[in-house]
Coordinates of C-alpha atoms and ligand atoms in Angstrom, one line a residue:
X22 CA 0.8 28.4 -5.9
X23 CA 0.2 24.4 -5.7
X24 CA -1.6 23.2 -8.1
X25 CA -5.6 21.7 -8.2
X26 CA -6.2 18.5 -8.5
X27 CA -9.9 17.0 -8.8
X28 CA -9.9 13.4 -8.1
X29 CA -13.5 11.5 -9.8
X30 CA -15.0 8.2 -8.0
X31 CA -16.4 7.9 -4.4
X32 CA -14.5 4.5 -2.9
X33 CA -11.4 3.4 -1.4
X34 CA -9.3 3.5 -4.6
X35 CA -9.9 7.0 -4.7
X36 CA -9.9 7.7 -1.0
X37 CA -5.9 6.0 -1.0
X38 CA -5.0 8.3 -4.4
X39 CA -6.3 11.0 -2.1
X40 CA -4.1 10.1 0.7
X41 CA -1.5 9.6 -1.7
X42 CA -1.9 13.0 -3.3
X43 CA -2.2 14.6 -0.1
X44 CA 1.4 13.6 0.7
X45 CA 2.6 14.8 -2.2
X46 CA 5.7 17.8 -1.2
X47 CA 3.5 19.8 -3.3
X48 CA 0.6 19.5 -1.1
X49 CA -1.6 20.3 -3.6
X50 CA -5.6 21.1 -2.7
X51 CA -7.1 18.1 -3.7
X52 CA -11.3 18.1 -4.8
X53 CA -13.2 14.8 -5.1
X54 CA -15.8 14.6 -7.3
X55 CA -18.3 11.6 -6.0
X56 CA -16.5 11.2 -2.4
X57 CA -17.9 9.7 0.9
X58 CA -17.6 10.8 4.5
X59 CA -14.0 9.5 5.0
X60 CA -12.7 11.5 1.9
X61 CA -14.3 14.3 3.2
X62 CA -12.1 14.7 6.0
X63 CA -8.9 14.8 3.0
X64 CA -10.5 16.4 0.1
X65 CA -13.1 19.0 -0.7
X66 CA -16.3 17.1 -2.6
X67 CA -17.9 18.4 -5.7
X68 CA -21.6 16.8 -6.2
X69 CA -21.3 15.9 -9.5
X70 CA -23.0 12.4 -11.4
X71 CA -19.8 10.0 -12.2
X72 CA -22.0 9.1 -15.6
X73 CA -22.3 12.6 -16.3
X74 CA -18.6 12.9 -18.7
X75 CA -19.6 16.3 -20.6
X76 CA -20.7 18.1 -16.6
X77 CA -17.1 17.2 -15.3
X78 CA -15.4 18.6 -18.1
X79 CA -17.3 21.8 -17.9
X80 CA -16.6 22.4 -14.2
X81 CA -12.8 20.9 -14.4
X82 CA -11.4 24.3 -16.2
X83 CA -14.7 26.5 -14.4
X84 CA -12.9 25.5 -11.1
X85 CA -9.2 26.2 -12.4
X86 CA -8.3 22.0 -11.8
X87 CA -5.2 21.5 -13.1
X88 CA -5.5 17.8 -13.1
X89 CA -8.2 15.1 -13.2
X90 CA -7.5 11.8 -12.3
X91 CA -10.4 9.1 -13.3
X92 CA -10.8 6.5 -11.0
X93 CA -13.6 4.2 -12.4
X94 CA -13.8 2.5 -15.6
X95 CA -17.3 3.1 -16.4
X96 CA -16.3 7.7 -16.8
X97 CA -13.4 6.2 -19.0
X98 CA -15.0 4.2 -21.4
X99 CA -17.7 6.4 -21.9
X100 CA -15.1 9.1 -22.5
X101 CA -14.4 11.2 -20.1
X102 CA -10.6 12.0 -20.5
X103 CA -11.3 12.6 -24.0
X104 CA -13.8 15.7 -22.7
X105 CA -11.9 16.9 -19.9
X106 CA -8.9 17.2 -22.6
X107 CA -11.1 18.8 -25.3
X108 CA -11.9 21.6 -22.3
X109 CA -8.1 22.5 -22.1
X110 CA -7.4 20.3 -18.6
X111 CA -4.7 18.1 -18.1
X112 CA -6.7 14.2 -17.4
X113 CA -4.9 11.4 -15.9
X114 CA -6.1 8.1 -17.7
X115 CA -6.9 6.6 -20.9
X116 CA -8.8 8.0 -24.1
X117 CA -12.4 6.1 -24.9
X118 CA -10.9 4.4 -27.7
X119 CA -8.0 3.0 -25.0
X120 CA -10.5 2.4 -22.4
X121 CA -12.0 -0.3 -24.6
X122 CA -9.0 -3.0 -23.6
X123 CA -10.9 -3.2 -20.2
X124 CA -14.3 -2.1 -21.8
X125 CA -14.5 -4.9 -24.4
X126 CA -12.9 -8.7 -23.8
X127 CA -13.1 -9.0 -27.3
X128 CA -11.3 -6.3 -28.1
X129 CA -8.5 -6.8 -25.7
X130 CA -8.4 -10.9 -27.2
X131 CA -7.5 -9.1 -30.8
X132 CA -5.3 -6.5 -29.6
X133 CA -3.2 -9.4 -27.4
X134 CA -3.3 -11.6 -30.9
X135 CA -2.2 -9.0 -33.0
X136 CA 0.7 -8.0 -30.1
X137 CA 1.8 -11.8 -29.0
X138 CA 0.6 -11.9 -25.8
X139 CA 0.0 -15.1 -23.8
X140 CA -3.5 -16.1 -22.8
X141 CA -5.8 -18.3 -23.1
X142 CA -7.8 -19.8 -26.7
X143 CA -10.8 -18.2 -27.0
X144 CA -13.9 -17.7 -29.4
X145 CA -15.9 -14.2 -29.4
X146 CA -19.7 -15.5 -30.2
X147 CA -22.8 -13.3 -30.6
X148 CA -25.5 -16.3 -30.7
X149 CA -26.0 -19.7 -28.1
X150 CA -25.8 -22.1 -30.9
X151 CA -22.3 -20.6 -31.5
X152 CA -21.5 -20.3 -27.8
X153 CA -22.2 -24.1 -27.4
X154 CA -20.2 -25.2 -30.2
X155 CA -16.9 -22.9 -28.8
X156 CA -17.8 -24.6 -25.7
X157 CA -17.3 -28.4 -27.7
X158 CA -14.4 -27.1 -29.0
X159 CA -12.5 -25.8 -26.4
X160 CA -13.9 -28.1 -23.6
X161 CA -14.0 -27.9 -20.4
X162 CA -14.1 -26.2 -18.1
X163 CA -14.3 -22.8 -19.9
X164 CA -14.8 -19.2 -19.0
X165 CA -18.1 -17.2 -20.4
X166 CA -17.3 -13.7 -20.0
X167 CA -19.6 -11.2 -21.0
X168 CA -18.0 -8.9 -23.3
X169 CA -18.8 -5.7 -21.6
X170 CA -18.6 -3.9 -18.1
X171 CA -20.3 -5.6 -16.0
X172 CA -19.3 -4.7 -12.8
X173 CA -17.3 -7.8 -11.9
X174 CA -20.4 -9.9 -12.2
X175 CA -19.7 -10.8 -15.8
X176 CA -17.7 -13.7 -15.9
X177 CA -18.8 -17.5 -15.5
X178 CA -16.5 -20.5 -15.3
X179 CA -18.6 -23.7 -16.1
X180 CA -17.5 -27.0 -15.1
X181 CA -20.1 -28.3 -16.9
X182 CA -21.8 -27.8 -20.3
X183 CA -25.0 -27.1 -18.3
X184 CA -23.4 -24.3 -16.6
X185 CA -22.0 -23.0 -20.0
X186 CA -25.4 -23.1 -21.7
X187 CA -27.1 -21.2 -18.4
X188 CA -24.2 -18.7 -18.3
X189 CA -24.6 -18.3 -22.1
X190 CA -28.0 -18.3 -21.8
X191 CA -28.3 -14.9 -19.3
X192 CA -26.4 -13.2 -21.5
X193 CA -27.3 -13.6 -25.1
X194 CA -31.1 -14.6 -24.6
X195 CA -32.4 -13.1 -21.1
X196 CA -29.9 -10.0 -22.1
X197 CA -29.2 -10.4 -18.5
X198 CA -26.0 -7.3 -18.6
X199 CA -27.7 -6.2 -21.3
X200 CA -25.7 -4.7 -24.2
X201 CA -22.5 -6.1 -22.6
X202 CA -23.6 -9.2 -22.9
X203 CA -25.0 -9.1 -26.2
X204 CA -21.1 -10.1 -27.7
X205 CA -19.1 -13.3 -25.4
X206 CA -15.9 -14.5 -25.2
X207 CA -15.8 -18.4 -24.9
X208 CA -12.0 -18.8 -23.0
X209 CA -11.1 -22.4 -22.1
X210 CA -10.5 -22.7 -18.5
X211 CA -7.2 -22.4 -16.5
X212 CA -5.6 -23.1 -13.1
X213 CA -3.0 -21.8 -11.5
X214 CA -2.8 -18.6 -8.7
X215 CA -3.7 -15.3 -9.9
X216 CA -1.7 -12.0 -9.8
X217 CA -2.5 -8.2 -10.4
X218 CA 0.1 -6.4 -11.8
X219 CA -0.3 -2.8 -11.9
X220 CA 2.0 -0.1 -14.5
X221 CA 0.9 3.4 -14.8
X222 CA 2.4 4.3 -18.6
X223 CA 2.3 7.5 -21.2
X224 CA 1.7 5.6 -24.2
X225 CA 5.8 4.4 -24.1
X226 CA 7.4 4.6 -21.4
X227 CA 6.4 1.7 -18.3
X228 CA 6.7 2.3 -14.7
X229 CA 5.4 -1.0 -13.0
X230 CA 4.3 -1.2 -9.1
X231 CA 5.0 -4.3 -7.4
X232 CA 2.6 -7.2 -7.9
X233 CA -0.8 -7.4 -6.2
X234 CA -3.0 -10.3 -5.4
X235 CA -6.7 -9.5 -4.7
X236 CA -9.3 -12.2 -2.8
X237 CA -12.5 -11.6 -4.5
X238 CA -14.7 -14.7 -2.9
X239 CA -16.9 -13.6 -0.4
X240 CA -15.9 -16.2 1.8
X241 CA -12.2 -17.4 3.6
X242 CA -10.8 -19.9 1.7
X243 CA -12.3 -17.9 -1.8
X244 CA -15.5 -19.5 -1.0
X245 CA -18.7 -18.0 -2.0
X246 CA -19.6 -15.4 -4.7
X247 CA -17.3 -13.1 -6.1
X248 CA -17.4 -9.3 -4.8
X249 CA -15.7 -6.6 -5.7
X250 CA -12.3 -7.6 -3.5
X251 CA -12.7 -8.2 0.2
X252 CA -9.0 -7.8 0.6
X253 CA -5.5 -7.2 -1.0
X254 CA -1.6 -7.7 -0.2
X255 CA 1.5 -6.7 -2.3
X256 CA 4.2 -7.9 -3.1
X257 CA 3.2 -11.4 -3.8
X258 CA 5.8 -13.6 -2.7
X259 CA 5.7 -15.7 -5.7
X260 CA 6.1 -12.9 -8.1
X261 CA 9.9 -11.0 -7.3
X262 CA 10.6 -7.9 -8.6
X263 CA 12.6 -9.6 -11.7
X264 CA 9.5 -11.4 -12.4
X265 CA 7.3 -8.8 -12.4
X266 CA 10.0 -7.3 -15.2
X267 CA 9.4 -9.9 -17.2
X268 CA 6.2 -10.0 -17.0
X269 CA 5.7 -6.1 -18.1
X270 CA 8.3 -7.1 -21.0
X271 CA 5.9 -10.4 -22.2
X272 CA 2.6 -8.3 -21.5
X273 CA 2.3 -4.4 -20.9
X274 CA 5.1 -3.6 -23.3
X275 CA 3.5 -5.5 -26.4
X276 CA 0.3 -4.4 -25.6
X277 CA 1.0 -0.4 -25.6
X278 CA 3.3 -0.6 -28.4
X279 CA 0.5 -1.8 -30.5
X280 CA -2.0 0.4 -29.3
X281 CA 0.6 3.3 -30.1
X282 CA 0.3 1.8 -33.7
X283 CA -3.1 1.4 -34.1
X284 CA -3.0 5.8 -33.2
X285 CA -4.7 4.7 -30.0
X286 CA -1.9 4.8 -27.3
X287 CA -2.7 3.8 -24.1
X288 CA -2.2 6.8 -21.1
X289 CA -2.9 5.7 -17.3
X290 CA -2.6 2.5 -15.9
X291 CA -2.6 -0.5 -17.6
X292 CA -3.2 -3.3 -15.2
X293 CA -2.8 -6.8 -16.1
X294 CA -5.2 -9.7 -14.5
X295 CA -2.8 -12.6 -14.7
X296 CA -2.6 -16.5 -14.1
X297 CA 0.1 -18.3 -13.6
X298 CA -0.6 -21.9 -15.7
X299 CA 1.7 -24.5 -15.8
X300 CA 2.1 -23.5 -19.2
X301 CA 3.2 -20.0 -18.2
X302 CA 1.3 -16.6 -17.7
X303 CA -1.7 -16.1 -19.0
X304 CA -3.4 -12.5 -18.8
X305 CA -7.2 -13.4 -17.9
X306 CA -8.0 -9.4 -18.4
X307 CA -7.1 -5.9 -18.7
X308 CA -8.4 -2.7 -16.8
X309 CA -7.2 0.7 -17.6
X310 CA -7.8 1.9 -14.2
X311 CA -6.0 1.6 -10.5
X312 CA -7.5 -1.8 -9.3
X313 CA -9.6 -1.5 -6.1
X314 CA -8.8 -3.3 -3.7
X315 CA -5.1 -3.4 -4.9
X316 CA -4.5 0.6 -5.1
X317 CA -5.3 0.3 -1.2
X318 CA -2.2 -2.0 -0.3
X319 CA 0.1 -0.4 -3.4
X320 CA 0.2 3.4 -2.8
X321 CA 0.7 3.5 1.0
X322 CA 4.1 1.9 -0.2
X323 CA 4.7 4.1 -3.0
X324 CA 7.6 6.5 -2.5
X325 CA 7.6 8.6 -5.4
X326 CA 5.7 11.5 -6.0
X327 CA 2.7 10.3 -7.2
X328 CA 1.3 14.0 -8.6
X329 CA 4.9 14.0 -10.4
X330 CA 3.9 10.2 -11.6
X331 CA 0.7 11.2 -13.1
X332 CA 1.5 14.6 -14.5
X333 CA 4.1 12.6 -16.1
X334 CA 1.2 10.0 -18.0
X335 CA -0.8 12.7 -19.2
X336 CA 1.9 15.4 -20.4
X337 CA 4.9 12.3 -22.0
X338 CA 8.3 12.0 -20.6
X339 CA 7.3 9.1 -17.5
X340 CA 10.5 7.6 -16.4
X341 CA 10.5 4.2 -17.8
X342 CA 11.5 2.3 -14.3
X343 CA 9.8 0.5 -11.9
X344 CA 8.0 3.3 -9.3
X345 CA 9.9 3.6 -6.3
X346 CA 8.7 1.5 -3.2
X347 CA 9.5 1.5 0.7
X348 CA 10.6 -1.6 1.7
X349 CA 8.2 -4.0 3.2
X350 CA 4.7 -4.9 2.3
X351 CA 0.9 -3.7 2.7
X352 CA -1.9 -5.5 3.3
X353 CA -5.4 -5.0 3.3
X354 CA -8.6 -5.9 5.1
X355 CA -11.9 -4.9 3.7
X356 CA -14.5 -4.8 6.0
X357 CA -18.2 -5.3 4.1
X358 CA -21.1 -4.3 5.2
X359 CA -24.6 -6.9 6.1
X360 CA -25.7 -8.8 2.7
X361 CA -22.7 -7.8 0.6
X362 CA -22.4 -8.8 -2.5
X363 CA -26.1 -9.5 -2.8
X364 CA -28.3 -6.8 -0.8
X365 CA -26.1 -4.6 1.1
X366 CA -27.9 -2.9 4.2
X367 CA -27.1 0.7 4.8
X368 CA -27.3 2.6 7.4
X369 CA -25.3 1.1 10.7
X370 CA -23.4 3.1 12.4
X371 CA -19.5 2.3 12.5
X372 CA -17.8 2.5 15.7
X373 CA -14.1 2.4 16.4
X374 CA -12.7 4.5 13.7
X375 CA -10.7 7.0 15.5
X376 CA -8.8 3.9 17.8
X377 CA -8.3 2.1 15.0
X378 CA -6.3 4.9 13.1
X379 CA -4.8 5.9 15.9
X380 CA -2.5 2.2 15.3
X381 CA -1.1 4.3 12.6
X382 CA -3.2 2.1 10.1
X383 CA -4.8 3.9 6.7
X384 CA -8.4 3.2 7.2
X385 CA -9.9 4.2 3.5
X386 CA -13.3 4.5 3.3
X387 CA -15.3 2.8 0.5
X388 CA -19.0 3.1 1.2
X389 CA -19.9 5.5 3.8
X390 CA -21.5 8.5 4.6
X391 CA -22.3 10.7 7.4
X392 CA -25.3 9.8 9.9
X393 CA -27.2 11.1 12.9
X394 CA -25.4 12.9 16.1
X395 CA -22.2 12.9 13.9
X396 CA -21.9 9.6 13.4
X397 CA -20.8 7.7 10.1
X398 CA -23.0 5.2 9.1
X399 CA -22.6 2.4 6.3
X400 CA -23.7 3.3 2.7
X401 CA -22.5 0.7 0.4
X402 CA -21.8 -3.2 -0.2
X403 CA -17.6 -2.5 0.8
X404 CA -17.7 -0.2 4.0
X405 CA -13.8 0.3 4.8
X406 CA -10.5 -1.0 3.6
X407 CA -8.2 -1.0 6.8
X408 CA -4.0 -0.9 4.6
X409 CA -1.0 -1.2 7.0
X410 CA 2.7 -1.5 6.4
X411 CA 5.1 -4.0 7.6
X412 CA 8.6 -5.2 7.3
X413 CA 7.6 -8.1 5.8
X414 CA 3.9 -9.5 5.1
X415 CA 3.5 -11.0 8.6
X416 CA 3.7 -7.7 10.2
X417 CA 1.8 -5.8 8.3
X418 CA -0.8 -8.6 8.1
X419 CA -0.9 -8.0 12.0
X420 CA -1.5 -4.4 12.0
X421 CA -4.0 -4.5 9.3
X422 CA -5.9 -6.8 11.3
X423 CA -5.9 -5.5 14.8
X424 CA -6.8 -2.0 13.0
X425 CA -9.4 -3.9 11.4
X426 CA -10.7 -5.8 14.3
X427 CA -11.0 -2.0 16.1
X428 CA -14.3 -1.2 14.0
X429 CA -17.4 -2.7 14.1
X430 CA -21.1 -2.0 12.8
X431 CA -24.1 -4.6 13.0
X432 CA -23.9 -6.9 10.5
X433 CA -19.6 -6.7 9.2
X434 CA -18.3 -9.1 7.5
X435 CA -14.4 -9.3 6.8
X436 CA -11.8 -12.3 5.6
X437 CA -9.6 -13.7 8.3
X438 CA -7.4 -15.1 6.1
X439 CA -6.2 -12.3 3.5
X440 CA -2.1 -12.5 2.7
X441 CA -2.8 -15.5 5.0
X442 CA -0.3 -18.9 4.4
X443 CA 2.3 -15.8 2.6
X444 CA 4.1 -14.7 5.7
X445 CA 7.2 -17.0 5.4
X446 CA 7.8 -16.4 2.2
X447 CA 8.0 -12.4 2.0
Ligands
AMP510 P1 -11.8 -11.6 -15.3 O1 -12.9 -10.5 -15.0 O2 -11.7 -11.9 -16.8 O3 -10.5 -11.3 -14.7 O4 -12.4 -12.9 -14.6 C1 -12.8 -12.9 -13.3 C2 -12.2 -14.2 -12.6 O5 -12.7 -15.3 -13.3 C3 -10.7 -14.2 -12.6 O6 -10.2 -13.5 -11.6 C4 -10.5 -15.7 -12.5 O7 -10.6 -16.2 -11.2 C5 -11.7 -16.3 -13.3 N1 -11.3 -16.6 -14.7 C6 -11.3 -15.8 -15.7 N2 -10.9 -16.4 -16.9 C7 -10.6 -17.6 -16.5 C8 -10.1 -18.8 -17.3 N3 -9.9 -18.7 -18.6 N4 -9.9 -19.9 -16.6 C9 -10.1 -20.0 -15.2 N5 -10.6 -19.0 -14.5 C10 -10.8 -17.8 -15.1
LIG511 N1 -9.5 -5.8 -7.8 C1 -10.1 -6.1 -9.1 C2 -10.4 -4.9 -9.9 O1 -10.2 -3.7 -9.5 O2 -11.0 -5.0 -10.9

């Protein structure tokens, strides 16, 4: 009998891991607890509260799930793999106590002192008097980074010491993300283009995907706020495979070998938010989860089993080698809804869905949900993340977008220029 796996978060990461799943040779029956109206075409939903840690581990053994994979961060800092274990079920991800490298920039600034790791001087305040003199230290420009989650809203990089006081300001007097931003991390400011690079890992062993890039600026060009990722590509051109090595060597490596020691190993995916300086990598942050959008250009190329891959994490005894990849590249378009990333309007119908998978495009759904007369309508700030392969970037660049371009609703708003200026180099 296959096996039951319940797969917790509601957007396009989790709609691509339950693609991916899906495909496994397994083919194992696949529930989703959060879901939308796209993964409810590939998996059967469970109405259950993402916040709610101690109702998913009751219901995980209740409904014989042999697996639960976490997608978000928020379920795995508040502990949810730690509950769904303590109820007897296997749980792909990281403890609580691991979860706090993404959950606390503090906390990861120690653990990457105590391990060696490159990136950049920083000073962790807790008042502005403090904050300003870090900010006279280090100079400028310098990142102010909340200490918490903060839903990708939490970091500020200040040209000027104006800036630095405001963004200091919103967090430790206004209270502004609350108690994440009651601790900061001061980090002087860097330049240089920005990689995501992605390793699932069972507390030893390392299997690294290829690099990612995200484009998180509203705006072509990375103009405009920040969102949560209006677009993805991998592999990055300037980051070969033997790079990537290296880099998992110089970062992840260090980094779970002295979480083993401190009896906190790291399970899931350790992901790595890097810059390449001048001076050499630098790791701006960690998650502990699949990024989103990356996961949507990563696992459409992934040619392990990915099941096999995550049993692996949670039970020991990963392969420590790269995970296997078809040839090529991914790229993807996210399509965003009217007023994204400030006030997203819900509610407009999406038209063009079915043409524009029948290109042979993944079309992940993010924030959606079903509407009148059978209709899916938008229900969040990211609607859709359109992912299509290619032999090189070009190519699947092309077939993202005229996927991409098939859909419409009143109001979209997608990039024109994601893995744009790459397609020579692939
Ligand atoms: P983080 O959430 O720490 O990855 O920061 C969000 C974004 O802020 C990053 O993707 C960078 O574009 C930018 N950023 C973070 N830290 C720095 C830094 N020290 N110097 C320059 N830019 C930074
Ligand atoms: N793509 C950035 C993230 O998942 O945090």
């Amino acid at each position: 009998m296959s096996r039951t796996v319940l797969v917790v978060g509601g957007g396009g990461r989790e709609h691509a891991l339950v693609r991916a799943l899906a495909r496994c040779p397994e083919r194992p029956r696949i529930l989703c607890a959060g879901g939308n109206a796209g993964i409810a075409r590939d998996a059967e939903l469970i109405p259950l509260d993402l916040a709610d840690v101690r109702g998913v581990a009751a219901l995980a053994p209740a409904l014989g799930v042999d697996l639960v994979v976490v997608g978000p961060e928020a379920p795995l800092v508040a502990g949810m793999v730690d509950a769904v274990r303590a109820a007897g079920v296997r749980a792909f991800g990281p403890s609580a106590a691991a979860a706090r490298l993404e959950g606390s920039k503090a906390f990861a600034k120690e653990v990457m002192a105590a391990a060696g790791v490159p990136t950049a001087r920083a000073v962790t305040v807790t008042d502005l008097d403090a904050g300003l003199a870090a900010v006279d230290e280090l100079g400028l420009p310098v990142a102010v980074k909340a200490d918490g989650l903060a839903a990708g809203k939490g970091v500020v990089v200040a040209r000027t010491r104006e800036e630095a006081r405001d963004a200091l300001a919103a967090c430790l007097v206004d209270g502004a993300f609350g108690d994440a931003g009651r601790v900061v991390v001061v980090e002087e400011g860097m330049t240089g283009p920005e990689v995501s690079l992605l390793a699932i890992t069972d507390g030893s062993a390392v299997a690294r995907f290829p690099a990612a890039r995200d484009y998180k600026p509203i705006g072509e060009g990375n103009t405009g706020p920040n969102t949560g990722g209006m677009g993805s590509v991998s592999p990055v051109p300037d980051i070969p495979d033997d790079l990537a090595d290296e880099l998992v060597d110089r970062v992840h490596r260090p980094v779970i070998a002295e979480m083993a020691r401190r009896g906190t190993p790291v399970s899931g995916v350790l992901y790595a938010g890097l810059m390449m300086t001048p001076d050499g990598p630098r790791v701006l942050e960690f998650n502990t989860r699949f990024g989103d959008p990356e996961t949507q250009a990563l696992l459409p190329r992934l040619q392990d089993d990915l099941l096999g891959l995550l049993t692996a994490c949670a039970d020991g005894g990963l392969p420590d080698r790269p995970v296997r990849v078809h040839d090529g590249a991914a790229v993807t378009v996210v399509l965003a809804s009217h007023g994204y990333p400030g006030s997203p309007r819900t509610g407009d119908v999406i038209l063009g869905l079915e043409e524009a998978a029948a290109t042979g495009a993944e079309i992940y759904h993010c924030g959606t949900a079903p509407g009148p007369d059978g209709t899916i309508v938008t229900a969040g700030g990211r609607v859709l993340a359109v992912s299509a392969r290619g032999a090189d970037v070009a190519e699947a660049r092309a077939r993202a977008y005229e996927a991409a371009g098939m859909i419409t609703f009143e109001g979209r708003q997608m990039r024109g220029d994601i893995a744009a200026g790459m397609e020579a180099r692939a």
